Coordinates of N, CA and C in Angstrom, one line a residue:
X650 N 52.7 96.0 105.8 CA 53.8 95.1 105.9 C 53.5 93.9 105.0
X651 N 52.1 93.6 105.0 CA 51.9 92.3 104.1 C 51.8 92.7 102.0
X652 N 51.8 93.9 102.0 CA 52.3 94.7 101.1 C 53.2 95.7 100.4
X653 N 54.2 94.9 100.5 CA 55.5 96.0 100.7 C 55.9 96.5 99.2
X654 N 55.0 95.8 98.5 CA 55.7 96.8 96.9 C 54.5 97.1 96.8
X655 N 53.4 97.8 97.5 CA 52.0 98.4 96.9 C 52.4 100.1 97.0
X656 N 52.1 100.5 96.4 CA 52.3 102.5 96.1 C 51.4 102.9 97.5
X657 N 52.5 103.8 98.6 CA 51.4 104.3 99.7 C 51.8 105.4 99.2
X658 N 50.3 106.4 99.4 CA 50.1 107.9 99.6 C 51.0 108.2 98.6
X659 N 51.5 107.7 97.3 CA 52.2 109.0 96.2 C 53.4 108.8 96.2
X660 N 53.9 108.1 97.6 CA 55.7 108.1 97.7 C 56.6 107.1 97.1
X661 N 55.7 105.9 97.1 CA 56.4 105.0 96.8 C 56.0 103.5 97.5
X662 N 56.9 102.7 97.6 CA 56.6 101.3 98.5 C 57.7 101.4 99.5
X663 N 56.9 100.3 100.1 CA 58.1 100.4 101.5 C 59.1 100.2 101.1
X664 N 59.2 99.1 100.2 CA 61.1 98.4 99.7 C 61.1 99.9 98.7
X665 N 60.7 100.6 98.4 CA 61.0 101.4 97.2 C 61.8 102.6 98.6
X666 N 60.7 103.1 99.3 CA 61.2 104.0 100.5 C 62.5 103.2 101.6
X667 N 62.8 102.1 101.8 CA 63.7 101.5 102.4 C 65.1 101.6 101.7
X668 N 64.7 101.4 100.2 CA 66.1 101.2 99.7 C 66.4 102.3 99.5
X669 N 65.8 103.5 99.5 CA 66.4 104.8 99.4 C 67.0 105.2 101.3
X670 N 66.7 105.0 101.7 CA 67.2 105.1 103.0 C 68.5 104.2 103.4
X671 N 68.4 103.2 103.3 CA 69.7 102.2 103.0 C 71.0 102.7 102.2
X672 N 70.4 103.2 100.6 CA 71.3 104.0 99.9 C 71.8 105.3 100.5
X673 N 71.0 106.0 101.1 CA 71.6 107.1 101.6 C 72.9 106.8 102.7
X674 N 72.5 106.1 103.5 CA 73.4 105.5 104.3 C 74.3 105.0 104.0
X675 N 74.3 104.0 103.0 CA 75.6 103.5 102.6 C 76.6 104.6 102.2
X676 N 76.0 105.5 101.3 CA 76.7 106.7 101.3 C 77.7 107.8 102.7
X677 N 76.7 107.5 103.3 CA 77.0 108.3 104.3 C 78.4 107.3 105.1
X678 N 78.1 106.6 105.5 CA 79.1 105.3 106.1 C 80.0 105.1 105.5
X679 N 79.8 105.0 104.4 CA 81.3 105.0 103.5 C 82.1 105.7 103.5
X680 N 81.5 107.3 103.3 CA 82.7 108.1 104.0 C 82.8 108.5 104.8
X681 N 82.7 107.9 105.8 CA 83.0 108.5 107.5 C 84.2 107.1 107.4
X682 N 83.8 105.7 106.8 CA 84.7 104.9 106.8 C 86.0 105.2 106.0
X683 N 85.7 105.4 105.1 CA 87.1 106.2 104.3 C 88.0 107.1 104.7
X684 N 87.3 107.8 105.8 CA 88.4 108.5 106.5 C 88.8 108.7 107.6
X685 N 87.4 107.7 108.6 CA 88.1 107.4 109.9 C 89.1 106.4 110.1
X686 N 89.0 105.4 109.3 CA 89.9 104.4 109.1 C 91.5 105.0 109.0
X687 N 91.6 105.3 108.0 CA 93.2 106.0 107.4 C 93.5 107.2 108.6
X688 N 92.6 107.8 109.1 CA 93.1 108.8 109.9 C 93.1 108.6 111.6
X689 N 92.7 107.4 111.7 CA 92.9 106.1 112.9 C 94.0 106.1 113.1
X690 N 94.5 105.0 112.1 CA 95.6 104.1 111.9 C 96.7 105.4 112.2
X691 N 96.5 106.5 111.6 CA 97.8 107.6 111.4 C 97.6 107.9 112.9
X692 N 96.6 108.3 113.3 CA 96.6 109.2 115.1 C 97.2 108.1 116.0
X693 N 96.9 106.9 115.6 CA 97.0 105.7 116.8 C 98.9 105.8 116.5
X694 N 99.3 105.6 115.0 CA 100.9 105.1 114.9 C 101.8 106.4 114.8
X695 N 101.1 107.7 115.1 CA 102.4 108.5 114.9 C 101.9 110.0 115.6
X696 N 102.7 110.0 116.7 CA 102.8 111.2 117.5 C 101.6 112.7 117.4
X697 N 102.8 112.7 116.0 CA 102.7 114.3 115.7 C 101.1 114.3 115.4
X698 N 100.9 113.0 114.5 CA 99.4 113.3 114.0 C 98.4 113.4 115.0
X699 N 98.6 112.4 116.4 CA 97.3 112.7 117.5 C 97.8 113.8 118.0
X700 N 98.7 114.7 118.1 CA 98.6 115.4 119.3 C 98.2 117.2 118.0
X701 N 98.2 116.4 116.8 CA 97.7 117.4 116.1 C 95.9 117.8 115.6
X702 N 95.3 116.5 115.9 CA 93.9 116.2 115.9 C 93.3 116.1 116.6
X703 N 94.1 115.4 117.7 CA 93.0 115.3 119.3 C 92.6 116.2 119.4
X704 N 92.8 117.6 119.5 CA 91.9 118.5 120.2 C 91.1 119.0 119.6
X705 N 91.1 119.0 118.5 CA 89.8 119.1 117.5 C 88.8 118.5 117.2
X706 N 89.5 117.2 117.4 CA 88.5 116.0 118.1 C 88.0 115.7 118.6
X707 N 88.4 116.3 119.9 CA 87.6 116.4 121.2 C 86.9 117.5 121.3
X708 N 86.5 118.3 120.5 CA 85.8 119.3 120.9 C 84.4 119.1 119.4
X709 N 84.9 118.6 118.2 CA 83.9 118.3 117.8 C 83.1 117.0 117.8
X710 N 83.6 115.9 118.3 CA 82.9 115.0 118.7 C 81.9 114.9 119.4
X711 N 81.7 116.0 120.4 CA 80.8 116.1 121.1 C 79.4 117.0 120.6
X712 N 79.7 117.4 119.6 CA 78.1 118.0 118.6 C 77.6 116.4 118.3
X713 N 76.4 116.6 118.2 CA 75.0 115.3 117.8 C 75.1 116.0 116.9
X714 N 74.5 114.8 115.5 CA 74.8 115.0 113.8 C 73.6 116.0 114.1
X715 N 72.4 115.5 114.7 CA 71.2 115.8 114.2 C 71.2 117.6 114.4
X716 N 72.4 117.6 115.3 CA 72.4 119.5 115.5 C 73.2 119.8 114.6
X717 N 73.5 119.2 113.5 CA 73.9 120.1 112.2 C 73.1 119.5 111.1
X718 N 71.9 119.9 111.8 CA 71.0 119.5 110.3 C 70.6 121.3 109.8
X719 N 70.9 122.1 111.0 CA 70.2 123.7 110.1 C 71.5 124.0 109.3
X720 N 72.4 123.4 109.4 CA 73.8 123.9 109.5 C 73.6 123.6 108.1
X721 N 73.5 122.0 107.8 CA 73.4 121.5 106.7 C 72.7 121.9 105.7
X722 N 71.1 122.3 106.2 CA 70.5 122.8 105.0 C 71.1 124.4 104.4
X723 N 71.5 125.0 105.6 CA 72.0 126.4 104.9 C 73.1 126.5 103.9
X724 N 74.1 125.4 104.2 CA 75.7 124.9 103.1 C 74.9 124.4 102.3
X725 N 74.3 123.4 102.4 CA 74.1 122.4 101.1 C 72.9 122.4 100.2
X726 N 72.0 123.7 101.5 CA 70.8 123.4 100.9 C 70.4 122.2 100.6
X727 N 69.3 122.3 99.5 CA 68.4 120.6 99.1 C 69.7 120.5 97.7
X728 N 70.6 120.6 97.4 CA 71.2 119.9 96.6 C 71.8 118.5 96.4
X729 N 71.9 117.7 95.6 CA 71.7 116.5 95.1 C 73.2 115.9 94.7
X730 N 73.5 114.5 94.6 CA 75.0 114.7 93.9 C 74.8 114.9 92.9
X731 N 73.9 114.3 91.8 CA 74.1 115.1 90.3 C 73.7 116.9 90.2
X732 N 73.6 117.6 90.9 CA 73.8 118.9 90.8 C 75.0 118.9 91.0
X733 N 76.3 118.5 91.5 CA 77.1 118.8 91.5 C 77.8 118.9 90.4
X734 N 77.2 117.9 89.4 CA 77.9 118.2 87.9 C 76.8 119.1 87.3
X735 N 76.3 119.7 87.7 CA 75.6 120.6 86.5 C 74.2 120.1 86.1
X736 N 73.7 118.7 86.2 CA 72.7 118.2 86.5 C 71.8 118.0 87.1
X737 N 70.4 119.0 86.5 CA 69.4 119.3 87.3 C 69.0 117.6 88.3
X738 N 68.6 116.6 87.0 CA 67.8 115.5 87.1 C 68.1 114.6 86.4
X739 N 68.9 113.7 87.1 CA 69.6 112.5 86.5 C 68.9 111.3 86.1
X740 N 67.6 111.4 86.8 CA 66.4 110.3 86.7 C 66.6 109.3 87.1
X741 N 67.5 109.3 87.9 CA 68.0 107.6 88.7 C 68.2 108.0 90.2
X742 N 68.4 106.7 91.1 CA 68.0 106.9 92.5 C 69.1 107.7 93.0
X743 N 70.6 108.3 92.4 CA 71.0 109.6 92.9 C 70.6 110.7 92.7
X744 N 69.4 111.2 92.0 CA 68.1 112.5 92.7 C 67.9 112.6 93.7
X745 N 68.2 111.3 94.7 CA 67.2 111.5 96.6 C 68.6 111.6 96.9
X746 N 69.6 111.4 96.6 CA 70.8 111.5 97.7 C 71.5 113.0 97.6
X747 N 70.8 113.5 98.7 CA 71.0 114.6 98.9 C 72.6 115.1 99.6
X748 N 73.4 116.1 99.2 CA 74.5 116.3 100.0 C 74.3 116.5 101.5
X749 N 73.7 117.6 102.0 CA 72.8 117.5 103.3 C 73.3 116.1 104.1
X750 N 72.2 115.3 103.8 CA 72.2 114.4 104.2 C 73.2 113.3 104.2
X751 N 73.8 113.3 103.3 CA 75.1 112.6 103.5 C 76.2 113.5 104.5
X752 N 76.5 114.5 104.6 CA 77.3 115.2 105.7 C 76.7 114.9 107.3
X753 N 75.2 114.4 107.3 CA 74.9 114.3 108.6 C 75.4 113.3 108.7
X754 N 74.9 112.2 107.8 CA 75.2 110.7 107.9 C 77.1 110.5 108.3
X755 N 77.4 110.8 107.4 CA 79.2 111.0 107.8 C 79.6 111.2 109.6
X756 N 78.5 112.8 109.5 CA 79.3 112.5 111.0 C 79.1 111.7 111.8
X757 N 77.9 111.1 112.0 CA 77.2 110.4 112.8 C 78.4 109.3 113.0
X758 N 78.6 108.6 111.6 CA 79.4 107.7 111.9 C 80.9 107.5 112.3
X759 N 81.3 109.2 111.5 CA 82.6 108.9 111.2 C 84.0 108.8 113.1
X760 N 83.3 109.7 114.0 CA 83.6 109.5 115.5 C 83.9 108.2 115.7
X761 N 82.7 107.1 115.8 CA 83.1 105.9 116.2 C 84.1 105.2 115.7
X762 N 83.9 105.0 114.3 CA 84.9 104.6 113.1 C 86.3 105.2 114.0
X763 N 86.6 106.2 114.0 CA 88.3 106.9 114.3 C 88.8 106.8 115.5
X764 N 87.8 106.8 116.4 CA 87.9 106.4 118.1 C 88.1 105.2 118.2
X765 N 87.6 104.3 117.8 CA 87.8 102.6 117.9 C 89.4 102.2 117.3
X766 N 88.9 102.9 115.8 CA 90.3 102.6 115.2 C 91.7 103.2 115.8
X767 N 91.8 104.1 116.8 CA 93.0 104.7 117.6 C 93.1 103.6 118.3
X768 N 91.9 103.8 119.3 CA 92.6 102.7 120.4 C 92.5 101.2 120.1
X769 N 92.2 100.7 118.9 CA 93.0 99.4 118.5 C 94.4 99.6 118.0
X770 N 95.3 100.7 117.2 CA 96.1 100.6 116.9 C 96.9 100.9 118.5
X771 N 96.7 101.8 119.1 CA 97.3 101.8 120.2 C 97.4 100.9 121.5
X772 N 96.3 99.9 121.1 CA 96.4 98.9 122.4 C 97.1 97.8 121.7
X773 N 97.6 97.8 120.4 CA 98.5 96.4 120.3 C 99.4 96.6 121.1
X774 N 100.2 94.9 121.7 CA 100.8 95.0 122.3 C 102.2 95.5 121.8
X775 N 103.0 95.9 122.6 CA 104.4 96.4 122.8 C 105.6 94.6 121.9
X776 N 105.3 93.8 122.8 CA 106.0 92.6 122.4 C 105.4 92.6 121.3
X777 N 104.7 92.2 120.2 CA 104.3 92.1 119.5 C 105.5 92.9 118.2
X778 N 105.5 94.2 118.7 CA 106.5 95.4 117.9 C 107.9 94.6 117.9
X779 N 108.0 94.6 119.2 CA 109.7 94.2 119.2 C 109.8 93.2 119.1
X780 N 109.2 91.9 118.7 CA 109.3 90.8 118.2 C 109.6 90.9 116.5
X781 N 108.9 91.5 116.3 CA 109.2 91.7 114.4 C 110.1 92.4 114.3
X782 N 110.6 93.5 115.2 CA 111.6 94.2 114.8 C 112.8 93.1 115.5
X783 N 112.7 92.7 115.7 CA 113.8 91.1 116.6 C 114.1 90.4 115.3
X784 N 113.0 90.4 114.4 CA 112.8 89.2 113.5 C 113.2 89.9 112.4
X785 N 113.9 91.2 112.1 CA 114.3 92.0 111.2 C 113.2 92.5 110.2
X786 N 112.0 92.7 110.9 CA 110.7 93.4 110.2 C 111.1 95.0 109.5
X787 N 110.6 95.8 108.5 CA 110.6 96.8 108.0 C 109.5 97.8 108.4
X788 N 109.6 98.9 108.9 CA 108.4 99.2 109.7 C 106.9 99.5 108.5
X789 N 107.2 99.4 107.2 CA 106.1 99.0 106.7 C 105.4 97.7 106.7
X790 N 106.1 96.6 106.9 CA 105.9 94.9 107.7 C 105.5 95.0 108.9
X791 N 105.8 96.1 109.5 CA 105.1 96.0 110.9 C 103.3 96.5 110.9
X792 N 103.2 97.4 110.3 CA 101.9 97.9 109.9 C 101.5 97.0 109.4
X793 N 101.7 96.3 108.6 CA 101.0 95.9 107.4 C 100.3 94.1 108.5
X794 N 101.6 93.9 108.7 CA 101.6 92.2 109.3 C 101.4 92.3 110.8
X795 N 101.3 93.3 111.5 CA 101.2 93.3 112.9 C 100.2 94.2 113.1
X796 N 100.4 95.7 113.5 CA 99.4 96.9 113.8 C 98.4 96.4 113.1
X797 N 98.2 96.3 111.4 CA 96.7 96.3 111.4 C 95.6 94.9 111.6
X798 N 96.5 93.7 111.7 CA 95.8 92.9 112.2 C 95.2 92.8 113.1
X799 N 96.4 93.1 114.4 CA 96.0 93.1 115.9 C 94.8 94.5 116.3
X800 N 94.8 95.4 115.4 CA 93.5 96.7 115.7 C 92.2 96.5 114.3
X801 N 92.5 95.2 113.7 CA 90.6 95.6 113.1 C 90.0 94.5 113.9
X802 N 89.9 94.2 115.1 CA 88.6 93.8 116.1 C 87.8 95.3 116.5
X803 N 88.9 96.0 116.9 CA 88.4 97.6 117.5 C 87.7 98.2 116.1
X804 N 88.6 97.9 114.8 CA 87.8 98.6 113.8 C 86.1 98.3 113.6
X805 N 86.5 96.9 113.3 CA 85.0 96.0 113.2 C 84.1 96.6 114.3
X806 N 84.4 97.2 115.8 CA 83.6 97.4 116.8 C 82.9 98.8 116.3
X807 N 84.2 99.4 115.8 CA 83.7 100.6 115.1 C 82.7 101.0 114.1
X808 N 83.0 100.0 113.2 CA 82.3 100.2 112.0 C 81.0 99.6 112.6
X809 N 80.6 98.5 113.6 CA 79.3 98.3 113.6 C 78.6 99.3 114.6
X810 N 79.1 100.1 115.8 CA 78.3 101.4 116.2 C 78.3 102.6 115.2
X811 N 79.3 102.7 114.4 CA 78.8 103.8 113.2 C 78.0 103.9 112.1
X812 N 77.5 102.3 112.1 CA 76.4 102.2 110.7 C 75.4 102.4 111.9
X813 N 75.2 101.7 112.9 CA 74.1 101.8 113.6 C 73.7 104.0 113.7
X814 N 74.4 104.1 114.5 CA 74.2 105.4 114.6 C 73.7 106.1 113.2
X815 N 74.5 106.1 112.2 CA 73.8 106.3 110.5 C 72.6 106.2 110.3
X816 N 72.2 104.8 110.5 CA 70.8 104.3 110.5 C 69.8 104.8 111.5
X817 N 70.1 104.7 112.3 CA 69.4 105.8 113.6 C 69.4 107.6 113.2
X818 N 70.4 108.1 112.4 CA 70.6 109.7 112.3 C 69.6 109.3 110.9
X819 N 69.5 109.0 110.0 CA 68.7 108.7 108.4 C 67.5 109.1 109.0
X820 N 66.7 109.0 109.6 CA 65.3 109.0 110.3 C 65.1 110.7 110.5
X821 N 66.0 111.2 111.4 CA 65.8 112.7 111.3 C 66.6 113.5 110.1
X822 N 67.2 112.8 109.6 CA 67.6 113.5 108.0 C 66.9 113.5 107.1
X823 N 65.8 112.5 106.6 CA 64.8 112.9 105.8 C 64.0 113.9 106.5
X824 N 64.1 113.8 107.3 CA 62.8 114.9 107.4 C 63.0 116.3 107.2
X825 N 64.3 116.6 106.5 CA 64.7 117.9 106.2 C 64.0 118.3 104.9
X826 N 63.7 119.1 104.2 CA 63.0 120.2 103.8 C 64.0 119.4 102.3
X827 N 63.2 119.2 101.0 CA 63.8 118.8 99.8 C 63.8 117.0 100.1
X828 N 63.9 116.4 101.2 CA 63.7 115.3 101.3 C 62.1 114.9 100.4
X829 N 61.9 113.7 99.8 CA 60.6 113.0 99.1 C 60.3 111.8 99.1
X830 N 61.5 111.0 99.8 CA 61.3 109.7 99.5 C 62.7 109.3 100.9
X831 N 62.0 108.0 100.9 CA 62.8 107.3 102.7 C 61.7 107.1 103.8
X832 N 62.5 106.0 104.5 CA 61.5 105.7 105.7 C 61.0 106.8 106.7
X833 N 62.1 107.4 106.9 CA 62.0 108.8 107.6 C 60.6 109.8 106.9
X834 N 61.0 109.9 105.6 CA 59.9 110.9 105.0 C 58.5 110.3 105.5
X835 N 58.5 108.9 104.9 CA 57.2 108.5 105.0 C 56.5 108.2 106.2
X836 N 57.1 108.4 107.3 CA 56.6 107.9 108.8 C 56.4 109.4 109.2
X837 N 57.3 110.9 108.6 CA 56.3 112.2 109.0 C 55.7 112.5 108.2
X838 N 55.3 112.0 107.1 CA 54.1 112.2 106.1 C 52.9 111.1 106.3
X839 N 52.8 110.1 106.4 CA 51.9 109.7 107.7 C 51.1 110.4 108.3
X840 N 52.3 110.6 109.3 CA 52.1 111.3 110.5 C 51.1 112.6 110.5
X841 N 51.6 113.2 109.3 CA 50.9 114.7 109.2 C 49.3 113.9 108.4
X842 N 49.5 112.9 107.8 CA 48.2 112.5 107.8 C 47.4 111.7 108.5
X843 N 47.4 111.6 109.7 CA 47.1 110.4 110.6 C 47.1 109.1 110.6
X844 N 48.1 108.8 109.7 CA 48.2 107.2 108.9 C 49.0 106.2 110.1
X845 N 48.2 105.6 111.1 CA 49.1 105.0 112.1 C 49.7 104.2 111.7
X846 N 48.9 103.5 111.0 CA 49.5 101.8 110.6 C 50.4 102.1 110.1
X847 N 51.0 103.3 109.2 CA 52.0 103.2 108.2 C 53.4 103.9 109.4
X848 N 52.9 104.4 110.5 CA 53.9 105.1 111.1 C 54.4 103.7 112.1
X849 N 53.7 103.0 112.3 CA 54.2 101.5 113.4 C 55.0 101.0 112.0
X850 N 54.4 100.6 111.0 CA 55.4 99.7 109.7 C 56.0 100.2 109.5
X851 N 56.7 101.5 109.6 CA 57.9 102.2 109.5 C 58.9 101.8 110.6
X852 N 58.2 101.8 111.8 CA 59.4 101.4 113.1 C 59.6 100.6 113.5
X853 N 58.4 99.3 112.7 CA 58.7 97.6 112.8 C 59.9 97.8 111.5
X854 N 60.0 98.3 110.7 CA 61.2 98.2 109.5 C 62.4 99.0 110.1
X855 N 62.4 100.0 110.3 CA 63.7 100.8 111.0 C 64.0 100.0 111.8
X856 N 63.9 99.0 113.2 CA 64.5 97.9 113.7 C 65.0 97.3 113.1
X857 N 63.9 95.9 112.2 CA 64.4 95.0 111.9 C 65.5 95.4 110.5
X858 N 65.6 96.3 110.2 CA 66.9 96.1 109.2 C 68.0 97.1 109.7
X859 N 68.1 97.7 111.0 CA 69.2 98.0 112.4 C 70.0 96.9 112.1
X860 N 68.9 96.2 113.1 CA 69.5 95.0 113.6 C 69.7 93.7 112.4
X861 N 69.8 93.9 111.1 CA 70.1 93.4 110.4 C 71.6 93.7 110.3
X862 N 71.5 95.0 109.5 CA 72.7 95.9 109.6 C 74.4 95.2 110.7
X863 N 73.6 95.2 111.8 CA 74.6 95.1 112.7 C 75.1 93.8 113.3
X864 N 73.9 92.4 112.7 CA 74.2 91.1 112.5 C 75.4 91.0 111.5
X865 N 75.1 91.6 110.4 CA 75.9 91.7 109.2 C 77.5 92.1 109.6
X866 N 77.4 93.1 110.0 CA 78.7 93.6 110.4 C 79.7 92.3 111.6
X867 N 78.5 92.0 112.6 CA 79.0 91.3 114.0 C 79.2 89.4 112.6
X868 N 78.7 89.0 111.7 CA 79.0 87.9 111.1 C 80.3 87.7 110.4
X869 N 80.7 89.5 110.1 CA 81.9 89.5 109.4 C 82.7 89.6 110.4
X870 N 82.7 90.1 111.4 CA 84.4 90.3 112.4 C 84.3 88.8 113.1
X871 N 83.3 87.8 112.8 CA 83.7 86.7 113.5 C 85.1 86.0 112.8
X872 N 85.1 87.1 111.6 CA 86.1 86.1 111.0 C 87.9 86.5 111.1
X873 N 87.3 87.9 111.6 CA 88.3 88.8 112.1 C 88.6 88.4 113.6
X874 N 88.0 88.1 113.9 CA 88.3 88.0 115.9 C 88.5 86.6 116.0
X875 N 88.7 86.0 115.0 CA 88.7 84.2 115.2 C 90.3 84.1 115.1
X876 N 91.2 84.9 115.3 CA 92.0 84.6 115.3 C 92.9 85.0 116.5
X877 N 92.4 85.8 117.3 CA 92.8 86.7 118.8 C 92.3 85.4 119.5
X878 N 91.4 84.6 119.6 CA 91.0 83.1 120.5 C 91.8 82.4 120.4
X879 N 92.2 82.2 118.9 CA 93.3 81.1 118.7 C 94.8 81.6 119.5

């Protein structure tokens, strides 16, 4: 820890192994946010869509990411995003970001993300609606100026158990087969070498940048929820 850009065992440095685990994540979070969000907002404001998803929903929600890791390596195998264009080896830090592992990371997050975001669109209130439509609102004015104000506290709640959960799934995703680099890797490569100290500095860093993570998130919805007090 008092060496955090020194080369351990071959892999790299901690900030070198961290920010590859961070990046993976971001990746992963982003699209579970990209599409739980939009497909929130749709199940919460219109009939046909929840009563066309809920039960799909409800039945895949309940798989743990980490039980589609064999799943994952058999689809995606160890492939990379630049294989996806035909590029073996792009030489830059999209070589570690494995597809695999971004599909875990997605699910991990994308549940919370969609669940939060339903029942914030659906717990606005009723007056709320018929006040703008009183006030000769357009039901795109109502989305836009009412529904999604009054539901991103529930989103914000969302989005900060879904990065958390990400960052908690990243740990057993490197350790999939084609993984070389991340905190994950390096705490069971360690491990298989009896390297303690490096397996504690790995889980004093997986916390403190959690709980970074989720300060981050809880700093930004103060600015979002400062307005439900008022």
């Amino acid at each position: 820890l008092l060496h955090p850009f020194d080369n351990i065992l071959g892999t790299g440095s901690l900030v070198f192994n961290l920010g590859i685990s961070a990046f993976r994540v971001l990746w992963g979070f982003g699209f579970a946010a990209l599409v739980g969000i939009p497909l929130g907002l749709a199940m919460g404001r219109i009939l046909f869509v929840h009563q066309l998803f809920k039960p799909l929903i409800e039945v895949l929600r309940q798989l743990c990411p980490i039980a589609w890791i064999p799943f994952a390596l058999a689809v995606f195998k160890t492939y990379t995003i630049p294989n996806l264009f035909g590029i073996r080896y792009s030489h830059t830090i999209l070589d570690h970001i494995q597809i695999g592992m971004i599909f875990i990371l997605f699910w991990g997050g994308f549940f919370p993300i969609l669940l939060n975001t339903i029942h914030g669109v659906m717990s606005v209130k009723k007056l709320y609606i018929d006040t703008a439509l009183t006030l000769g609102a357009k039901p795109n004015q109502i989305f836009r100026k009412v529904i999604l104000p009054a539901s991103l506290p529930a989103v914000m709640t969302g989005l900060r158990i879904g990065i958390g959960i990400c960052w908690f799934v990243i740990i057993a995703a490197e350790m999939m087969p084609g993984s070389d680099a991340g905190i994950g890797y390096l705490i069971i490569y360690a491990y298989e070498l009896a390297e303690m100290d490096l397996i504690i500095a790995g889980m004093i860093l997986i916390g403190l940048v959690g709980a970074l993570l989720s300060k981050g998130l809880e700093l930004l919805s103060m600015n979002v929820y400062s307005w439900q007090a008022k």
